[in-house]
Amino acid sequence: ALLYGVIAGKLAGANKMVVTQHGSISKESKKMRFGLKRVLGAVNKTVAVSKDIEEYIKDTYKINGNKLELIINGIDEEIYKKDEGKRKEGRKKLGLEDKFVIGHVARLSPEKDQKTLIEAFSKVAKEIGKARLVIVGDGPLRDSLKLQDKVLFLGARNDIPELMNMFDIFVLSSVREGTSLTLLEAMATELPIVATNVGGNPDVVRDGVNGLLVPPGNPDILAEKMAYLYKNPELRDKMGKAGRKRVVEEFSLSRMAESYAKIYREI
């Protein structure tokens, strides 16, 4: 999108352009890196959505100074918020009234590493009989994931605010990540987080404050932290409230929109 978008912009006569880099770009080929370096050098401003991506762009493409800006993603905290009515209704529909529900919303792709998540959950399920894992999303790994009887796969959905309210905790098992919107949505819904310590995740999740950070690709530690939150309901509540507060103060949609508008006005 970055390469084709900038070329199309130039052909269309756009003399001012802003590009945003959302995800990890560490897997590019040498040819792609060469092409993107030319592209990024030709635009007025490159926006990174996480500190990790910002540093990568600086180091790899030598883009910095007034041509590079950091704007962390934001969400509408009025759409994503705790609602006991939605929680009861949603859990009843899926037969989860008395269950401990671990939620995961993401594209089913290698960088999200659902394989490790499912392996970790199998360990949790042996210890906690009422634990359930709910996976929401679709993608290329859909048919290869080995689901168990306590794992509910809901596929692609457009009712994420309602589904977030069903969960007791939210887990993100990515091996690469920018600034995850689903993490912010879960935090706004007052869910405690267990997330891998990669990419933009530590910019969003403060370990021990609104969630727990774990190393990527480690099902044992991931299982341990999920079970730990199950055993500590007061901590879950405290972390959930801290997460909501952080989203409202630092990751609002209005804050993000104004940051982009400021760039557009400047150029």
Tab-separated table of C-alpha atoms in Angstrom:
chain	number	residue	atom	x	y	z
A	1	ALA	CA	0.000	0.000	0.000
A	2	LEU	CA	2.855	2.370	0.864
A	3	LEU	CA	4.734	1.811	-2.383
A	4	TYR	CA	1.722	1.810	-4.719
A	5	GLY	CA	-0.016	4.636	-2.874
A	6	VAL	CA	2.899	7.038	-3.191
A	7	ILE	CA	3.465	6.182	-6.867
A	8	ALA	CA	-0.257	6.726	-7.547
A	9	GLY	CA	-0.140	10.002	-5.639
A	10	LYS	CA	2.741	11.267	-7.729
A	11	LEU	CA	1.029	10.230	-10.978
A	12	ALA	CA	-2.139	12.012	-9.830
A	13	GLY	CA	-0.208	15.218	-9.266
A	14	ALA	CA	-0.245	15.287	-5.466
A	15	ASN	CA	2.546	17.629	-4.394
A	16	LYS	CA	2.069	16.972	-0.665
A	17	MET	CA	1.883	13.478	0.803
A	18	VAL	CA	1.731	11.884	4.256
A	19	VAL	CA	2.238	8.146	4.762
A	20	THR	CA	1.573	6.103	7.894
A	21	GLN	CA	3.453	2.938	8.785
A	22	HIS	CA	1.184	0.719	10.891
A	23	GLY	CA	2.895	-2.618	11.276
A	24	SER	CA	6.202	-4.389	11.402
A	25	ILE	CA	8.324	-4.006	8.286
A	26	SER	CA	11.326	-6.036	9.397
A	27	LYS	CA	10.627	-8.862	6.932
A	28	GLU	CA	11.137	-6.824	3.776
A	29	SER	CA	13.505	-8.013	1.066
A	30	LYS	CA	16.550	-5.943	0.112
A	31	LYS	CA	14.813	-4.868	-3.099
A	32	MET	CA	11.719	-3.761	-1.177
A	33	ARG	CA	13.816	-1.842	1.345
A	34	PHE	CA	15.584	-0.047	-1.512
A	35	GLY	CA	12.249	0.880	-3.098
A	36	LEU	CA	10.708	2.034	0.171
A	37	LYS	CA	13.731	4.148	1.022
A	38	ARG	CA	13.203	6.046	-2.240
A	39	VAL	CA	9.475	6.324	-1.544
A	40	LEU	CA	9.811	7.557	2.031
A	41	GLY	CA	12.401	10.068	0.945
A	42	ALA	CA	9.905	11.532	-1.558
A	43	VAL	CA	7.012	12.218	0.843
A	44	ASN	CA	6.544	15.195	3.149
A	45	LYS	CA	5.905	13.275	6.338
A	46	THR	CA	6.094	9.666	7.526
A	47	VAL	CA	4.006	8.759	10.576
A	48	ALA	CA	4.905	5.824	12.808
A	49	VAL	CA	2.210	4.407	15.104
A	50	SER	CA	4.633	3.043	17.723
A	51	LYS	CA	8.072	3.900	19.109
A	52	ASP	CA	9.356	0.568	17.844
A	53	ILE	CA	8.347	1.382	14.262
A	54	GLU	CA	9.679	4.934	14.622
A	55	GLU	CA	13.128	3.618	15.598
A	56	TYR	CA	13.070	1.080	12.759
A	57	ILE	CA	12.313	3.788	10.184
A	58	LYS	CA	15.108	5.974	11.576
A	59	ASP	CA	17.673	3.171	11.537
A	60	THR	CA	16.712	1.507	8.259
A	61	TYR	CA	15.559	4.377	6.059
A	62	LYS	CA	17.408	7.285	7.681
A	63	ILE	CA	14.167	9.262	7.875
A	64	ASN	CA	14.134	11.591	10.889
A	65	GLY	CA	13.781	15.181	12.005
A	66	ASN	CA	10.762	17.039	10.659
A	67	LYS	CA	10.011	14.293	8.099
A	68	LEU	CA	9.129	11.711	10.763
A	69	GLU	CA	6.331	11.895	13.336
A	70	LEU	CA	5.123	9.541	16.064
A	71	ILE	CA	1.332	9.345	16.472
A	72	ILE	CA	0.126	6.510	18.664
A	73	ASN	CA	-3.169	4.977	17.534
A	74	GLY	CA	-6.348	6.013	19.298
A	75	ILE	CA	-9.872	4.650	19.697
A	76	ASP	CA	-13.335	5.958	20.515
A	77	GLU	CA	-13.582	5.295	24.232
A	78	GLU	CA	-17.323	5.970	24.159
A	79	ILE	CA	-17.916	2.927	21.940
A	80	TYR	CA	-15.619	0.656	23.926
A	81	LYS	CA	-16.612	0.735	27.573
A	82	LYS	CA	-17.758	-1.608	30.299
A	83	ASP	CA	-21.429	-2.600	30.115
A	84	GLU	CA	-22.820	-5.227	32.495
A	85	GLY	CA	-25.965	-5.658	30.412
A	86	LYS	CA	-23.964	-6.536	27.294
A	87	ARG	CA	-21.797	-8.846	29.380
A	88	LYS	CA	-24.713	-10.877	30.731
A	89	GLU	CA	-26.517	-11.034	27.392
A	90	GLY	CA	-23.446	-12.075	25.400
A	91	ARG	CA	-22.290	-14.706	27.863
A	92	LYS	CA	-25.771	-16.197	28.024
A	93	LYS	CA	-25.942	-16.526	24.224
A	94	LEU	CA	-22.717	-18.531	24.178
A	95	GLY	CA	-23.358	-20.497	27.360
A	96	LEU	CA	-20.530	-18.810	29.230
A	97	GLU	CA	-22.442	-17.483	32.248
A	98	ASP	CA	-20.290	-19.156	34.907
A	99	LYS	CA	-17.047	-19.426	32.916
A	100	PHE	CA	-13.712	-17.629	33.135
A	101	VAL	CA	-13.468	-16.202	29.629
A	102	ILE	CA	-10.118	-15.400	28.024
A	103	GLY	CA	-10.609	-13.220	24.958
A	104	HIS	CA	-8.457	-12.802	21.862
A	105	VAL	CA	-9.330	-10.588	18.882
A	106	ALA	CA	-6.855	-10.561	15.991
A	107	ARG	CA	-6.176	-11.603	12.431
A	108	LEU	CA	-5.311	-15.277	12.245
A	109	SER	CA	-1.798	-14.905	10.865
A	110	PRO	CA	1.741	-15.948	11.860
A	111	GLU	CA	2.692	-12.646	13.509
A	112	LYS	CA	-0.252	-12.958	15.935
A	113	ASP	CA	0.959	-16.447	16.990
A	114	GLN	CA	-2.376	-18.002	17.967
A	115	LYS	CA	-0.593	-21.365	18.014
A	116	THR	CA	1.283	-20.370	21.187
A	117	LEU	CA	-1.903	-18.928	22.681
A	118	ILE	CA	-3.828	-22.172	22.161
A	119	GLU	CA	-0.947	-24.217	23.561
A	120	ALA	CA	-0.810	-21.963	26.625
A	121	PHE	CA	-4.568	-22.186	27.086
A	122	SER	CA	-4.437	-25.998	27.051
A	123	LYS	CA	-2.251	-25.766	30.164
A	124	VAL	CA	-4.640	-23.290	31.808
A	125	ALA	CA	-7.673	-25.475	31.024
A	126	LYS	CA	-6.110	-28.430	32.830
A	127	GLU	CA	-5.759	-26.324	35.972
A	128	ILE	CA	-8.941	-24.248	35.684
A	129	GLY	CA	-11.926	-26.320	34.605
A	130	LYS	CA	-14.215	-23.394	33.899
A	131	ALA	CA	-11.716	-21.544	31.706
A	132	ARG	CA	-12.732	-20.874	28.106
A	133	LEU	CA	-10.791	-19.257	25.267
A	134	VAL	CA	-12.769	-17.176	22.761
A	135	ILE	CA	-10.941	-16.363	19.513
A	136	VAL	CA	-12.401	-13.685	17.239
A	137	GLY	CA	-10.966	-13.090	13.778
A	138	ASP	CA	-10.138	-14.672	10.455
A	139	GLY	CA	-7.082	-15.094	8.265
A	140	PRO	CA	-4.724	-17.510	6.512
A	141	LEU	CA	-4.137	-19.698	9.585
A	142	ARG	CA	-7.818	-20.419	10.134
A	143	ASP	CA	-7.713	-24.012	8.879
A	144	SER	CA	-4.350	-24.889	10.438
A	145	LEU	CA	-5.144	-23.954	14.047
A	146	LYS	CA	-5.927	-26.988	16.173
A	147	LEU	CA	-8.871	-25.989	18.315
A	148	GLN	CA	-9.952	-27.837	21.475
A	149	ASP	CA	-13.337	-28.379	23.076
A	150	LYS	CA	-12.896	-25.418	25.447
A	151	VAL	CA	-11.894	-23.037	22.643
A	152	LEU	CA	-14.664	-21.090	20.902
A	153	PHE	CA	-13.794	-19.798	17.460
A	154	LEU	CA	-16.212	-17.053	16.399
A	155	GLY	CA	-14.592	-16.032	13.089
A	156	ALA	CA	-14.812	-12.492	11.742
A	157	ARG	CA	-17.324	-10.360	13.645
A	158	ASN	CA	-18.535	-6.758	13.554
A	159	ASP	CA	-19.805	-6.618	17.157
A	160	ILE	CA	-16.436	-6.300	18.909
A	161	PRO	CA	-17.619	-3.821	21.608
A	162	GLU	CA	-20.236	-6.363	22.716
A	163	LEU	CA	-17.788	-9.269	22.591
A	164	MET	CA	-15.163	-7.385	24.622
A	165	ASN	CA	-17.706	-7.084	27.425
A	166	MET	CA	-18.004	-10.887	27.605
A	167	PHE	CA	-14.342	-11.402	28.449
A	168	ASP	CA	-12.689	-11.558	31.868
A	169	ILE	CA	-9.184	-10.935	30.528
A	170	PHE	CA	-7.734	-10.113	27.108
A	171	VAL	CA	-4.656	-11.833	25.675
A	172	LEU	CA	-2.443	-10.830	22.741
A	173	SER	CA	0.229	-13.362	21.783
A	174	SER	CA	1.906	-11.526	18.872
A	175	VAL	CA	5.538	-11.973	17.911
A	176	ARG	CA	5.430	-8.611	16.069
A	177	GLU	CA	3.088	-5.703	16.696
A	178	GLY	CA	2.649	-1.999	16.049
A	179	THR	CA	0.236	-0.185	18.345
A	180	SER	CA	-2.582	-2.707	18.662
A	181	LEU	CA	-6.059	-1.210	18.420
A	182	THR	CA	-7.558	-4.338	19.988
A	183	LEU	CA	-5.372	-3.842	23.062
A	184	LEU	CA	-6.690	-0.307	23.395
A	185	GLU	CA	-10.275	-1.485	22.858
A	186	ALA	CA	-9.866	-4.127	25.562
A	187	MET	CA	-8.348	-1.597	27.955
A	188	ALA	CA	-11.197	0.843	27.313
A	189	THR	CA	-13.608	-1.986	28.239
A	190	GLU	CA	-11.731	-2.319	31.567
A	191	LEU	CA	-10.146	-5.663	30.762
A	192	PRO	CA	-6.811	-6.634	32.331
A	193	ILE	CA	-4.257	-7.548	29.680
A	194	VAL	CA	-1.721	-10.297	29.115
A	195	ALA	CA	0.425	-9.335	26.122
A	196	THR	CA	3.785	-10.194	24.652
A	197	ASN	CA	6.608	-7.735	25.243
A	198	VAL	CA	7.111	-6.867	21.557
A	199	GLY	CA	6.728	-3.860	19.270
A	200	GLY	CA	4.265	-1.260	20.545
A	201	ASN	CA	2.751	-3.490	23.264
A	202	PRO	CA	4.939	-2.138	26.108
A	203	ASP	CA	3.982	1.397	25.048
A	204	VAL	CA	0.357	0.481	25.774
A	205	VAL	CA	0.572	-2.077	28.594
A	206	ARG	CA	2.367	-1.046	31.760
A	207	ASP	CA	3.529	-4.260	33.343
A	208	GLY	CA	1.857	-4.760	36.713
A	209	VAL	CA	-0.353	-1.674	36.303
A	210	ASN	CA	-2.947	-2.380	33.602
A	211	GLY	CA	-1.675	-5.786	32.547
A	212	LEU	CA	1.165	-8.270	32.419
A	213	LEU	CA	3.892	-8.522	29.778
A	214	VAL	CA	5.345	-11.883	28.755
A	215	PRO	CA	8.091	-12.992	26.333
A	216	PRO	CA	6.845	-14.019	22.861
A	217	GLY	CA	6.604	-17.673	21.868
A	218	ASN	CA	6.596	-18.955	25.452
A	219	PRO	CA	3.390	-20.902	26.236
A	220	ASP	CA	4.508	-21.789	29.788
A	221	ILE	CA	4.876	-18.186	30.963
A	222	LEU	CA	1.789	-17.109	29.052
A	223	ALA	CA	-0.242	-19.842	30.778
A	224	GLU	CA	1.214	-18.897	34.152
A	225	LYS	CA	0.161	-15.240	33.817
A	226	MET	CA	-3.358	-16.103	32.619
A	227	ALA	CA	-3.818	-18.421	35.596
A	228	TYR	CA	-2.386	-15.761	37.912
A	229	LEU	CA	-5.044	-13.255	36.862
A	230	TYR	CA	-7.767	-15.875	37.323
A	231	LYS	CA	-6.645	-16.370	40.926
A	232	ASN	CA	-6.567	-12.625	41.645
A	233	PRO	CA	-9.961	-11.060	40.837
A	234	GLU	CA	-9.222	-7.870	42.815
A	235	LEU	CA	-6.079	-7.330	40.737
A	236	ARG	CA	-8.084	-7.875	37.550
A	237	ASP	CA	-10.514	-5.173	38.609
A	238	LYS	CA	-7.707	-2.779	39.539
A	239	MET	CA	-5.858	-3.346	36.260
A	240	GLY	CA	-9.056	-2.944	34.257
A	241	LYS	CA	-9.776	0.462	35.782
A	242	ALA	CA	-6.164	1.559	35.251
A	243	GLY	CA	-6.363	0.533	31.595
A	244	ARG	CA	-9.552	2.500	30.998
A	245	LYS	CA	-8.019	5.579	32.633
A	246	ARG	CA	-4.932	5.333	30.430
A	247	VAL	CA	-6.939	5.046	27.215
A	248	VAL	CA	-9.062	8.091	28.069
A	249	GLU	CA	-6.011	10.177	28.965
A	250	GLU	CA	-3.521	9.079	26.293
A	251	PHE	CA	-5.127	7.047	23.505
A	252	SER	CA	-8.377	8.794	22.610
A	253	LEU	CA	-9.593	9.046	19.026
A	254	SER	CA	-9.893	12.830	19.308
A	255	ARG	CA	-6.234	13.125	20.378
A	256	MET	CA	-5.095	11.006	17.421
A	257	ALA	CA	-7.301	12.888	14.920
A	258	GLU	CA	-6.015	16.268	16.088
A	259	SER	CA	-2.416	15.065	15.740
A	260	TYR	CA	-3.034	14.082	12.111
A	261	ALA	CA	-4.932	17.300	11.417
A	262	LYS	CA	-1.971	19.275	12.769
A	263	ILE	CA	0.343	17.564	10.282
A	264	TYR	CA	-2.034	18.241	7.374
A	265	ARG	CA	-2.261	21.925	8.346
A	266	GLU	CA	1.533	22.230	8.628
A	267	ILE	CA	2.282	20.862	5.155
